[in-house]
PDB file of C-alpha atoms in Angstrom:
ATOM      1  CA  MET A   1     -22.328 -23.754   0.884  1.00  0.00           C
ATOM      2  CA  PRO A   2     -19.109 -23.057   2.835  1.00  0.00           C
ATOM      3  CA  GLU A   3     -17.412 -19.662   2.565  1.00  0.00           C
ATOM      4  CA  GLY A   4     -13.804 -18.613   3.030  1.00  0.00           C
ATOM      5  CA  LYS A   5     -11.052 -16.211   2.036  1.00  0.00           C
ATOM      6  CA  ILE A   6      -8.466 -16.728  -0.710  1.00  0.00           C
ATOM      7  CA  VAL A   7      -5.065 -16.440   0.966  1.00  0.00           C
ATOM      8  CA  LYS A   8      -2.852 -17.606  -1.920  1.00  0.00           C
ATOM      9  CA  ALA A   9      -3.081 -17.892  -5.700  1.00  0.00           C
ATOM     10  CA  LEU A  10      -0.483 -19.997  -7.483  1.00  0.00           C
ATOM     11  CA  SER A  11      -0.359 -21.860 -10.822  1.00  0.00           C
ATOM     12  CA  GLY A  12      -4.116 -21.732 -11.399  1.00  0.00           C
ATOM     13  CA  PHE A  13      -5.001 -22.872  -7.874  1.00  0.00           C
ATOM     14  CA  TYR A  14      -6.669 -20.763  -5.194  1.00  0.00           C
ATOM     15  CA  TYR A  15      -6.035 -21.659  -1.562  1.00  0.00           C
ATOM     16  CA  VAL A  16      -9.133 -20.839   0.485  1.00  0.00           C
ATOM     17  CA  LEU A  17      -8.975 -20.425   4.260  1.00  0.00           C
ATOM     18  CA  ASN A  18     -12.131 -21.725   5.937  1.00  0.00           C
ATOM     19  CA  LYS A  19     -11.743 -21.207   9.690  1.00  0.00           C
ATOM     20  CA  GLU A  20      -8.451 -23.060  10.286  1.00  0.00           C
ATOM     21  CA  GLU A  21      -8.672 -25.307   7.218  1.00  0.00           C
ATOM     22  CA  LEU A  22      -6.939 -24.562   3.904  1.00  0.00           C
ATOM     23  CA  ILE A  23      -8.671 -25.918   0.787  1.00  0.00           C
ATOM     24  CA  GLN A  24      -7.071 -26.027  -2.652  1.00  0.00           C
ATOM     25  CA  CYS A  25      -9.618 -24.840  -5.235  1.00  0.00           C
ATOM     26  CA  ARG A  26      -9.948 -24.087  -8.914  1.00  0.00           C
ATOM     27  CA  GLY A  27     -12.125 -21.373 -10.412  1.00  0.00           C
ATOM     28  CA  ARG A  28     -15.205 -22.425 -12.348  1.00  0.00           C
ATOM     29  CA  GLY A  29     -15.325 -21.674 -16.091  1.00  0.00           C
ATOM     30  CA  VAL A  30     -18.115 -19.165 -15.454  1.00  0.00           C
ATOM     31  CA  PHE A  31     -15.509 -16.741 -14.055  1.00  0.00           C
ATOM     32  CA  ARG A  32     -13.550 -16.707 -17.312  1.00  0.00           C
ATOM     33  CA  LYS A  33     -16.788 -16.292 -19.248  1.00  0.00           C
ATOM     34  CA  ASN A  34     -17.813 -13.305 -17.090  1.00  0.00           C
ATOM     35  CA  LYS A  35     -14.233 -11.950 -17.029  1.00  0.00           C
ATOM     36  CA  ILE A  36     -14.019 -12.318 -13.248  1.00  0.00           C
ATOM     37  CA  SER A  37     -10.659 -13.373 -11.913  1.00  0.00           C
ATOM     38  CA  PRO A  38     -10.577 -14.435  -8.238  1.00  0.00           C
ATOM     39  CA  LEU A  39      -7.976 -12.509  -6.249  1.00  0.00           C
ATOM     40  CA  VAL A  40      -6.083 -13.079  -3.022  1.00  0.00           C
ATOM     41  CA  GLY A  41      -8.212 -11.417  -0.332  1.00  0.00           C
ATOM     42  CA  ASP A  42     -11.517 -12.316  -1.977  1.00  0.00           C
ATOM     43  CA  GLU A  43     -14.338 -13.668   0.157  1.00  0.00           C
ATOM     44  CA  VAL A  44     -15.705 -16.645  -1.782  1.00  0.00           C
ATOM     45  CA  VAL A  45     -18.340 -19.368  -1.753  1.00  0.00           C
ATOM     46  CA  PHE A  46     -16.845 -22.760  -2.603  1.00  0.00           C
ATOM     47  CA  GLN A  47     -17.630 -26.442  -2.869  1.00  0.00           C
ATOM     48  CA  ALA A  48     -15.145 -29.132  -1.834  1.00  0.00           C
ATOM     49  CA  GLU A  49     -15.063 -32.897  -1.360  1.00  0.00           C
ATOM     50  CA  ASN A  50     -11.748 -32.674   0.522  1.00  0.00           C
ATOM     51  CA  ASP A  51      -8.902 -30.238   1.165  1.00  0.00           C
ATOM     52  CA  GLN A  52      -7.322 -30.947  -2.247  1.00  0.00           C
ATOM     53  CA  GLU A  53     -10.328 -30.751  -4.585  1.00  0.00           C
ATOM     54  CA  GLY A  54     -12.547 -27.711  -4.435  1.00  0.00           C
ATOM     55  CA  TYR A  55     -14.235 -25.250  -6.765  1.00  0.00           C
ATOM     56  CA  ILE A  56     -14.931 -21.570  -6.231  1.00  0.00           C
ATOM     57  CA  LEU A  57     -18.566 -20.929  -7.096  1.00  0.00           C
ATOM     58  CA  GLU A  58     -18.954 -17.246  -6.237  1.00  0.00           C
ATOM     59  CA  VAL A  59     -16.771 -14.229  -5.502  1.00  0.00           C
ATOM     60  CA  LYS A  60     -18.390 -11.850  -3.018  1.00  0.00           C
ATOM     61  CA  GLU A  61     -18.485  -8.110  -3.690  1.00  0.00           C
ATOM     62  CA  ARG A  62     -15.117  -6.413  -3.111  1.00  0.00           C
ATOM     63  CA  LYS A  63     -14.614  -3.217  -1.127  1.00  0.00           C
ATOM     64  CA  ASN A  64     -11.468  -2.443  -3.130  1.00  0.00           C
ATOM     65  CA  GLU A  65      -9.066  -4.068  -5.526  1.00  0.00           C
ATOM     66  CA  LEU A  66      -5.459  -3.417  -6.529  1.00  0.00           C
ATOM     67  CA  VAL A  67      -4.111  -4.373  -9.949  1.00  0.00           C
ATOM     68  CA  ARG A  68      -0.415  -4.449  -9.105  1.00  0.00           C
ATOM     69  CA  PRO A  69      -0.129  -6.260  -6.723  1.00  0.00           C
ATOM     70  CA  PRO A  70      -3.339  -8.208  -7.532  1.00  0.00           C
ATOM     71  CA  ILE A  71      -5.192  -8.290  -4.206  1.00  0.00           C
ATOM     72  CA  ALA A  72      -8.682  -7.431  -2.963  1.00  0.00           C
ATOM     73  CA  ASN A  73     -10.359  -6.190   0.234  1.00  0.00           C
ATOM     74  CA  VAL A  74      -7.236  -4.549   1.641  1.00  0.00           C
ATOM     75  CA  ASP A  75      -7.806  -2.696   4.941  1.00  0.00           C
ATOM     76  CA  GLN A  76      -4.479  -0.911   5.181  1.00  0.00           C
ATOM     77  CA  ALA A  77      -1.118  -0.475   3.517  1.00  0.00           C
ATOM     78  CA  ILE A  78       2.087  -0.464   5.550  1.00  0.00           C
ATOM     79  CA  LEU A  79       4.255   1.778   3.375  1.00  0.00           C
ATOM     80  CA  VAL A  80       7.804   0.720   4.152  1.00  0.00           C
ATOM     81  CA  PHE A  81      10.544   3.257   3.443  1.00  0.00           C
ATOM     82  CA  SER A  82      14.121   3.178   4.689  1.00  0.00           C
ATOM     83  CA  ALA A  83      15.922   6.043   6.384  1.00  0.00           C
ATOM     84  CA  VAL A  84      19.028   5.197   4.334  1.00  0.00           C
ATOM     85  CA  GLU A  85      20.135   2.606   1.767  1.00  0.00           C
ATOM     86  CA  PRO A  86      18.063   3.601  -0.202  1.00  0.00           C
ATOM     87  CA  ASP A  87      17.621   7.148   1.102  1.00  0.00           C
ATOM     88  CA  PHE A  88      14.196   8.288   2.294  1.00  0.00           C
ATOM     89  CA  SER A  89      12.216   9.838  -0.573  1.00  0.00           C
ATOM     90  CA  THR A  90       9.241  12.120   0.135  1.00  0.00           C
ATOM     91  CA  VAL A  91       8.225  12.249  -3.536  1.00  0.00           C
ATOM     92  CA  LEU A  92       8.051   8.450  -3.784  1.00  0.00           C
ATOM     93  CA  LEU A  93       6.236   8.226  -0.449  1.00  0.00           C
ATOM     94  CA  ASP A  94       3.696  10.848  -1.569  1.00  0.00           C
ATOM     95  CA  ARG A  95       3.124   8.915  -4.803  1.00  0.00           C
ATOM     96  CA  PHE A  96       2.401   5.757  -2.793  1.00  0.00           C
ATOM     97  CA  LEU A  97       0.156   7.721  -0.412  1.00  0.00           C
ATOM     98  CA  VAL A  98      -1.918   9.146  -3.282  1.00  0.00           C
ATOM     99  CA  LEU A  99      -2.483   5.676  -4.770  1.00  0.00           C
ATOM    100  CA  VAL A 100      -3.406   4.213  -1.384  1.00  0.00           C
ATOM    101  CA  GLU A 101      -5.715   7.106  -0.435  1.00  0.00           C
ATOM    102  CA  PHE A 102      -7.447   6.930  -3.843  1.00  0.00           C
ATOM    103  CA  ASN A 103      -8.223   3.241  -3.230  1.00  0.00           C
ATOM    104  CA  ASP A 104      -9.714   3.994   0.221  1.00  0.00           C
ATOM    105  CA  ILE A 105      -6.972   2.049   1.970  1.00  0.00           C
ATOM    106  CA  GLU A 106      -5.678   3.255   5.321  1.00  0.00           C
ATOM    107  CA  PRO A 107      -1.930   4.032   5.075  1.00  0.00           C
ATOM    108  CA  ILE A 108       0.639   3.566   7.834  1.00  0.00           C
ATOM    109  CA  ILE A 109       4.129   4.925   7.176  1.00  0.00           C
ATOM    110  CA  CYS A 110       6.916   2.689   8.470  1.00  0.00           C
ATOM    111  CA  ILE A 111      10.482   4.005   8.229  1.00  0.00           C
ATOM    112  CA  THR A 112      13.081   1.244   8.600  1.00  0.00           C
ATOM    113  CA  LYS A 113      16.861   1.034   9.070  1.00  0.00           C
ATOM    114  CA  MET A 114      16.901   3.776  11.700  1.00  0.00           C
ATOM    115  CA  ASP A 115      19.963   2.041  13.205  1.00  0.00           C
ATOM    116  CA  LEU A 116      21.942   2.879  10.038  1.00  0.00           C
ATOM    117  CA  ALA A 117      21.092   6.604  10.095  1.00  0.00           C
ATOM    118  CA  ASN A 118      23.729   9.016  11.374  1.00  0.00           C
ATOM    119  CA  GLU A 119      22.773  11.877  13.685  1.00  0.00           C
ATOM    120  CA  LEU A 120      21.940  14.332  10.887  1.00  0.00           C
ATOM    121  CA  GLN A 121      19.926  11.738   8.950  1.00  0.00           C
ATOM    122  CA  HIS A 122      18.122  10.794  12.164  1.00  0.00           C
ATOM    123  CA  GLU A 123      17.144  14.417  12.776  1.00  0.00           C
ATOM    124  CA  LYS A 124      15.854  14.790   9.201  1.00  0.00           C
ATOM    125  CA  ILE A 125      13.708  11.662   9.524  1.00  0.00           C
ATOM    126  CA  GLU A 126      12.294  12.913  12.843  1.00  0.00           C
ATOM    127  CA  VAL A 127      11.279  16.187  11.121  1.00  0.00           C
ATOM    128  CA  PHE A 128       9.595  14.307   8.257  1.00  0.00           C
ATOM    129  CA  ALA A 129       7.834  12.040  10.782  1.00  0.00           C
ATOM    130  CA  ARG A 130       6.413  15.066  12.632  1.00  0.00           C
ATOM    131  CA  GLN A 131       5.218  16.631   9.375  1.00  0.00           C
ATOM    132  CA  TYR A 132       3.470  13.479   8.162  1.00  0.00           C
ATOM    133  CA  ARG A 133       1.879  12.963  11.579  1.00  0.00           C
ATOM    134  CA  ALA A 134       0.621  16.571  11.440  1.00  0.00           C
ATOM    135  CA  ALA A 135      -0.923  15.746   8.040  1.00  0.00           C
ATOM    136  CA  GLY A 136      -2.841  12.937   9.748  1.00  0.00           C
ATOM    137  CA  TYR A 137      -0.743   9.847   9.118  1.00  0.00           C
ATOM    138  CA  GLU A 138       0.462   7.191  11.532  1.00  0.00           C
ATOM    139  CA  VAL A 139       4.282   7.041  11.367  1.00  0.00           C
ATOM    140  CA  VAL A 140       6.375   4.285  12.971  1.00  0.00           C
ATOM    141  CA  LEU A 141      10.191   4.398  13.092  1.00  0.00           C
ATOM    142  CA  THR A 142      11.787   0.949  13.185  1.00  0.00           C
ATOM    143  CA  SER A 143      14.938  -1.122  12.910  1.00  0.00           C
ATOM    144  CA  SER A 144      14.716  -4.808  12.000  1.00  0.00           C
ATOM    145  CA  GLU A 145      18.342  -5.242  13.091  1.00  0.00           C
ATOM    146  CA  THR A 146      17.725  -4.043  16.671  1.00  0.00           C
ATOM    147  CA  GLU A 147      13.954  -4.757  16.541  1.00  0.00           C
ATOM    148  CA  THR A 148      13.344  -1.216  17.824  1.00  0.00           C
ATOM    149  CA  GLY A 149       9.850   0.129  17.191  1.00  0.00           C
ATOM    150  CA  VAL A 150       8.591  -3.033  15.446  1.00  0.00           C
ATOM    151  CA  GLU A 151       6.239  -3.829  18.363  1.00  0.00           C
ATOM    152  CA  GLN A 152       4.376  -0.570  17.578  1.00  0.00           C
ATOM    153  CA  LEU A 153       3.197  -2.128  14.300  1.00  0.00           C
ATOM    154  CA  THR A 154       1.612  -5.228  15.860  1.00  0.00           C
ATOM    155  CA  PRO A 155      -1.615  -3.602  17.198  1.00  0.00           C
ATOM    156  CA  HIS A 156      -2.263  -2.077  13.767  1.00  0.00           C
ATOM    157  CA  LEU A 157      -2.305  -5.538  12.146  1.00  0.00           C
ATOM    158  CA  GLU A 158      -5.027  -7.026  14.363  1.00  0.00           C
ATOM    159  CA  ASN A 159      -8.051  -8.410  12.451  1.00  0.00           C
ATOM    160  CA  LYS A 160      -7.062  -6.649   9.221  1.00  0.00           C
ATOM    161  CA  ILE A 161      -5.703  -7.456   5.780  1.00  0.00           C
ATOM    162  CA  SER A 162      -2.521  -5.428   5.422  1.00  0.00           C
ATOM    163  CA  VAL A 163      -0.275  -4.938   2.410  1.00  0.00           C
ATOM    164  CA  PHE A 164       3.418  -4.301   2.997  1.00  0.00           C
ATOM    165  CA  ALA A 165       4.547  -2.140   0.102  1.00  0.00           C
ATOM    166  CA  GLY A 166       7.539  -0.022  -0.815  1.00  0.00           C
ATOM    167  CA  GLN A 167      10.482   0.102  -3.155  1.00  0.00           C
ATOM    168  CA  SER A 168      12.928  -2.800  -3.299  1.00  0.00           C
ATOM    169  CA  GLY A 169      15.630  -3.016  -0.676  1.00  0.00           C
ATOM    170  CA  VAL A 170      13.864  -1.096   2.107  1.00  0.00           C
ATOM    171  CA  GLY A 171      13.512  -4.153   4.326  1.00  0.00           C
ATOM    172  CA  LYS A 172       9.902  -5.349   3.960  1.00  0.00           C
ATOM    173  CA  SER A 173      10.790  -9.018   4.364  1.00  0.00           C
ATOM    174  CA  SER A 174      13.244  -8.292   7.196  1.00  0.00           C
ATOM    175  CA  LEU A 175      10.417  -6.505   9.009  1.00  0.00           C
ATOM    176  CA  LEU A 176       8.061  -9.463   8.508  1.00  0.00           C
ATOM    177  CA  ASN A 177      10.751 -11.835   9.728  1.00  0.00           C
ATOM    178  CA  VAL A 178      10.871  -9.885  13.014  1.00  0.00           C
ATOM    179  CA  LEU A 179       7.070  -9.888  13.298  1.00  0.00           C
ATOM    180  CA  ARG A 180       6.963 -13.647  12.609  1.00  0.00           C
ATOM    181  CA  PRO A 181      10.439 -15.220  12.856  1.00  0.00           C
ATOM    182  CA  ASP A 182       9.309 -18.673  11.683  1.00  0.00           C
ATOM    183  CA  LEU A 183       8.595 -17.275   8.204  1.00  0.00           C
ATOM    184  CA  GLU A 184      12.291 -17.035   7.311  1.00  0.00           C
ATOM    185  CA  LEU A 185      11.445 -14.990   4.213  1.00  0.00           C
ATOM    186  CA  LYS A 186      14.336 -14.632   1.821  1.00  0.00           C
ATOM    187  CA  THR A 187      16.064 -11.269   1.787  1.00  0.00           C
ATOM    188  CA  ASN A 188      19.064 -10.059  -0.101  1.00  0.00           C
ATOM    189  CA  ASP A 189      21.444  -7.181   0.395  1.00  0.00           C
ATOM    190  CA  ILE A 190      21.033  -4.148  -1.800  1.00  0.00           C
ATOM    191  CA  SER A 191      22.928  -4.141  -5.045  1.00  0.00           C
ATOM    192  CA  MET A 192      24.969  -0.972  -4.546  1.00  0.00           C
ATOM    193  CA  HIS A 193      25.583  -0.795  -8.286  1.00  0.00           C
ATOM    194  CA  LEU A 194      21.887  -0.808  -9.160  1.00  0.00           C
ATOM    195  CA  GLY A 195      20.742   0.943  -5.988  1.00  0.00           C
ATOM    196  CA  ARG A 196      17.878  -1.473  -5.530  1.00  0.00           C
ATOM    197  CA  GLY A 197      17.233  -4.710  -3.716  1.00  0.00           C
ATOM    198  CA  LYS A 198      17.281  -8.228  -5.095  1.00  0.00           C
ATOM    199  CA  HIS A 199      14.302  -9.466  -3.120  1.00  0.00           C
ATOM    200  CA  THR A 200      12.741 -12.690  -4.394  1.00  0.00           C
ATOM    201  CA  THR A 201       9.009 -12.296  -3.594  1.00  0.00           C
ATOM    202  CA  ARG A 202       7.154 -13.595  -6.662  1.00  0.00           C
ATOM    203  CA  HIS A 203       3.501 -14.193  -5.804  1.00  0.00           C
ATOM    204  CA  VAL A 204       0.952 -12.626  -3.479  1.00  0.00           C
ATOM    205  CA  GLU A 205       0.181 -14.582  -0.337  1.00  0.00           C
ATOM    206  CA  LEU A 206      -1.606 -13.643   2.873  1.00  0.00           C
ATOM    207  CA  ILE A 207       0.445 -14.642   5.898  1.00  0.00           C
ATOM    208  CA  LYS A 208      -1.003 -14.854   9.393  1.00  0.00           C
ATOM    209  CA  VAL A 209       0.703 -12.401  11.753  1.00  0.00           C
ATOM    210  CA  GLY A 210      -0.937 -12.306  15.179  1.00  0.00           C
ATOM    211  CA  ASN A 211      -4.671 -12.066  14.544  1.00  0.00           C
ATOM    212  CA  GLY A 212      -4.231 -10.355  11.200  1.00  0.00           C
ATOM    213  CA  LEU A 213      -3.326 -11.284   7.630  1.00  0.00           C
ATOM    214  CA  VAL A 214      -0.389  -9.642   5.898  1.00  0.00           C
ATOM    215  CA  ALA A 215       0.525  -9.669   2.212  1.00  0.00           C
ATOM    216  CA  ASP A 216       4.219  -9.640   1.470  1.00  0.00           C
ATOM    217  CA  THR A 217       3.943  -8.448  -2.111  1.00  0.00           C
ATOM    218  CA  PRO A 218       6.409  -7.847  -4.933  1.00  0.00           C
ATOM    219  CA  GLY A 219       5.516  -4.172  -4.492  1.00  0.00           C
ATOM    220  CA  PHE A 220       3.607  -1.767  -6.684  1.00  0.00           C
ATOM    221  CA  SER A 221       5.064  -2.371 -10.134  1.00  0.00           C
ATOM    222  CA  SER A 222       2.961   0.494 -11.455  1.00  0.00           C
ATOM    223  CA  LEU A 223       2.914   3.848  -9.690  1.00  0.00           C
ATOM    224  CA  GLU A 224       1.006   5.676 -12.429  1.00  0.00           C
ATOM    225  CA  PHE A 225      -2.110   7.708 -11.684  1.00  0.00           C
ATOM    226  CA  ALA A 226      -4.078   5.911 -14.392  1.00  0.00           C
ATOM    227  CA  ASN A 227      -7.571   6.297 -12.898  1.00  0.00           C
ATOM    228  CA  ILE A 228      -7.117   9.483 -10.865  1.00  0.00           C
ATOM    229  CA  GLU A 229      -8.636  12.683 -12.241  1.00  0.00           C
ATOM    230  CA  ALA A 230      -7.435  16.209 -11.428  1.00  0.00           C
ATOM    231  CA  GLU A 231     -10.427  16.881  -9.172  1.00  0.00           C
ATOM    232  CA  ASP A 232      -9.709  13.672  -7.176  1.00  0.00           C
ATOM    233  CA  LEU A 233      -6.189  14.679  -6.164  1.00  0.00           C
ATOM    234  CA  THR A 234      -6.944  17.055  -3.270  1.00  0.00           C
ATOM    235  CA  ALA A 235      -8.732  14.261  -1.384  1.00  0.00           C
ATOM    236  CA  CYS A 236      -5.510  12.204  -1.559  1.00  0.00           C
ATOM    237  CA  PHE A 237      -3.680  14.849   0.529  1.00  0.00           C
ATOM    238  CA  PRO A 238      -5.638  14.897   3.834  1.00  0.00           C
ATOM    239  CA  GLU A 239      -4.191  18.173   5.124  1.00  0.00           C
ATOM    240  CA  MET A 240      -5.044  19.853   1.806  1.00  0.00           C
ATOM    241  CA  LEU A 241      -8.547  18.411   1.863  1.00  0.00           C
ATOM    242  CA  ARG A 242      -9.106  20.016   5.273  1.00  0.00           C
ATOM    243  CA  ALA A 243      -7.620  23.336   4.113  1.00  0.00           C
ATOM    244  CA  SER A 244      -9.716  23.316   0.913  1.00  0.00           C
ATOM    245  CA  GLU A 245     -12.834  23.959   3.015  1.00  0.00           C
ATOM    246  CA  ASN A 246     -11.594  27.585   3.164  1.00  0.00           C
ATOM    247  CA  CYS A 247     -11.160  27.926  -0.606  1.00  0.00           C
ATOM    248  CA  LYS A 248     -13.410  30.619  -2.089  1.00  0.00           C
ATOM    249  CA  PHE A 249     -14.258  28.602  -5.193  1.00  0.00           C
ATOM    250  CA  ARG A 250     -15.738  25.134  -5.266  1.00  0.00           C
ATOM    251  CA  GLY A 251     -13.561  22.836  -7.369  1.00  0.00           C
ATOM    252  CA  CYS A 252     -10.449  24.905  -6.592  1.00  0.00           C
ATOM    253  CA  LEU A 253      -7.320  23.085  -7.794  1.00  0.00           C
ATOM    254  CA  HIS A 254      -5.034  25.305  -5.640  1.00  0.00           C
ATOM    255  CA  VAL A 255      -2.871  26.490  -8.526  1.00  0.00           C
ATOM    256  CA  SER A 256      -3.686  30.083  -9.500  1.00  0.00           C
ATOM    257  CA  GLU A 257      -7.175  30.558  -8.043  1.00  0.00           C
ATOM    258  CA  PRO A 258      -7.605  33.552  -5.702  1.00  0.00           C
ATOM    259  CA  LYS A 259      -8.423  33.153  -2.002  1.00  0.00           C
ATOM    260  CA  CYS A 260      -7.264  29.522  -1.918  1.00  0.00           C
ATOM    261  CA  GLY A 261      -7.284  27.913   1.529  1.00  0.00           C
ATOM    262  CA  VAL A 262      -4.551  25.433   0.601  1.00  0.00           C
ATOM    263  CA  LYS A 263      -2.102  28.059  -0.684  1.00  0.00           C
ATOM    264  CA  ALA A 264      -2.753  30.126   2.447  1.00  0.00           C
ATOM    265  CA  LYS A 265      -1.713  27.157   4.633  1.00  0.00           C
ATOM    266  CA  VAL A 266       1.394  26.585   2.496  1.00  0.00           C
ATOM    267  CA  GLU A 267       2.387  30.255   2.787  1.00  0.00           C
ATOM    268  CA  ALA A 268       1.842  30.092   6.562  1.00  0.00           C
ATOM    269  CA  GLY A 269       4.162  27.063   6.759  1.00  0.00           C
ATOM    270  CA  GLU A 270       1.347  24.803   8.008  1.00  0.00           C
ATOM    271  CA  ILE A 271       1.567  22.589   4.914  1.00  0.00           C
ATOM    272  CA  PRO A 272       5.165  21.662   3.948  1.00  0.00           C
ATOM    273  CA  GLY A 273       6.299  23.185   0.674  1.00  0.00           C
ATOM    274  CA  TYR A 274       7.484  19.818  -0.679  1.00  0.00           C
ATOM    275  CA  ARG A 275       4.025  18.289  -0.161  1.00  0.00           C
ATOM    276  CA  TYR A 276       2.421  21.145  -2.100  1.00  0.00           C
ATOM    277  CA  GLN A 277       5.068  20.892  -4.854  1.00  0.00           C
ATOM    278  CA  HIS A 278       4.424  17.160  -5.179  1.00  0.00           C
ATOM    279  CA  TYR A 279       0.700  17.906  -5.440  1.00  0.00           C
ATOM    280  CA  LEU A 280       1.394  20.372  -8.285  1.00  0.00           C
ATOM    281  CA  ASP A 281       3.708  17.898 -10.056  1.00  0.00           C
ATOM    282  CA  PHE A 282       1.167  15.071  -9.771  1.00  0.00           C
ATOM    283  CA  LEU A 283      -1.621  17.395 -10.958  1.00  0.00           C
ATOM    284  CA  GLN A 284       0.396  18.304 -14.058  1.00  0.00           C
ATOM    285  CA  GLU A 285       1.143  14.633 -14.683  1.00  0.00           C
ATOM    286  CA  ILE A 286      -2.590  13.861 -14.585  1.00  0.00           C
ATOM    287  CA  LYS A 287      -3.389  16.773 -16.912  1.00  0.00           C
ATOM    288  CA  ASP A 288      -0.673  15.675 -19.362  1.00  0.00           C
ATOM    289  CA  ARG A 289      -1.932  12.102 -19.438  1.00  0.00           C
ATOM    290  CA  LYS A 290      -3.048  10.948 -22.858  1.00  0.00           C
ATOM    291  CA  PRO A 291      -6.823  10.383 -23.015  1.00  0.00           C
ATOM    292  CA  ARG A 292      -7.990   6.787 -23.190  1.00  0.00           C
ATOM    293  CA  TYR A 293     -10.374   5.770 -25.953  1.00  0.00           C
TER     294      TYR A 293
END
């Protein structure tokens, strides 16, 4: 039986890429019976008479799966944040990073609209970029308007499934339009009254960019830590995970425990105070979460 990858799901149809051929398929009833819903990114076994009539017979095991946006087998997330309009937010970025790290997805931080930043804003972004690089993250500074820095993203996309994610209005589609101009993805200016974009992405689709596949998604509509437990959180902050090796107590949550390796690094200025504060805020949010029954 032929195999392929679902690259688009729309109106009950799944579009399966088999080499260079795209086959329109439906899911067999057995999936509904077993509560399996094929997702964009799934590797599948299918049967088809032609490119318009196919059936998905089997969904291969996934290495990861996101609920919002609904996509599977993601290799990396390009977290797109703007320098200005809307202003760069470390707390929102750290929330995205925790969710991505928890799902074992490699994050790349892409800061857009650098051409709109004034000198002071530019200096602030450069400081944040250095701090996130020191934590272990790849950070790329770009401008879709001048196309500066965009070429640095291209090698990261090779032979991978990448999700472009970030709040509305940061320029995800503008960035993709530079990477692949023939896409002509719709973008809209930011509504200054609402402070958010009016971008029209509605469904998840994998788009070929170079030798990689990229999902231009509607963004993470849920940024809640629904499945993350308190003891999981340290691993979602790579610099804290490294520092925790020097904690005296196993299972240290880095709050009030003595001889804590993480707090020592914060006090020494080696871990930024805002990163540690976000960790504490997220930890409290997880602890305050209502138990599920």
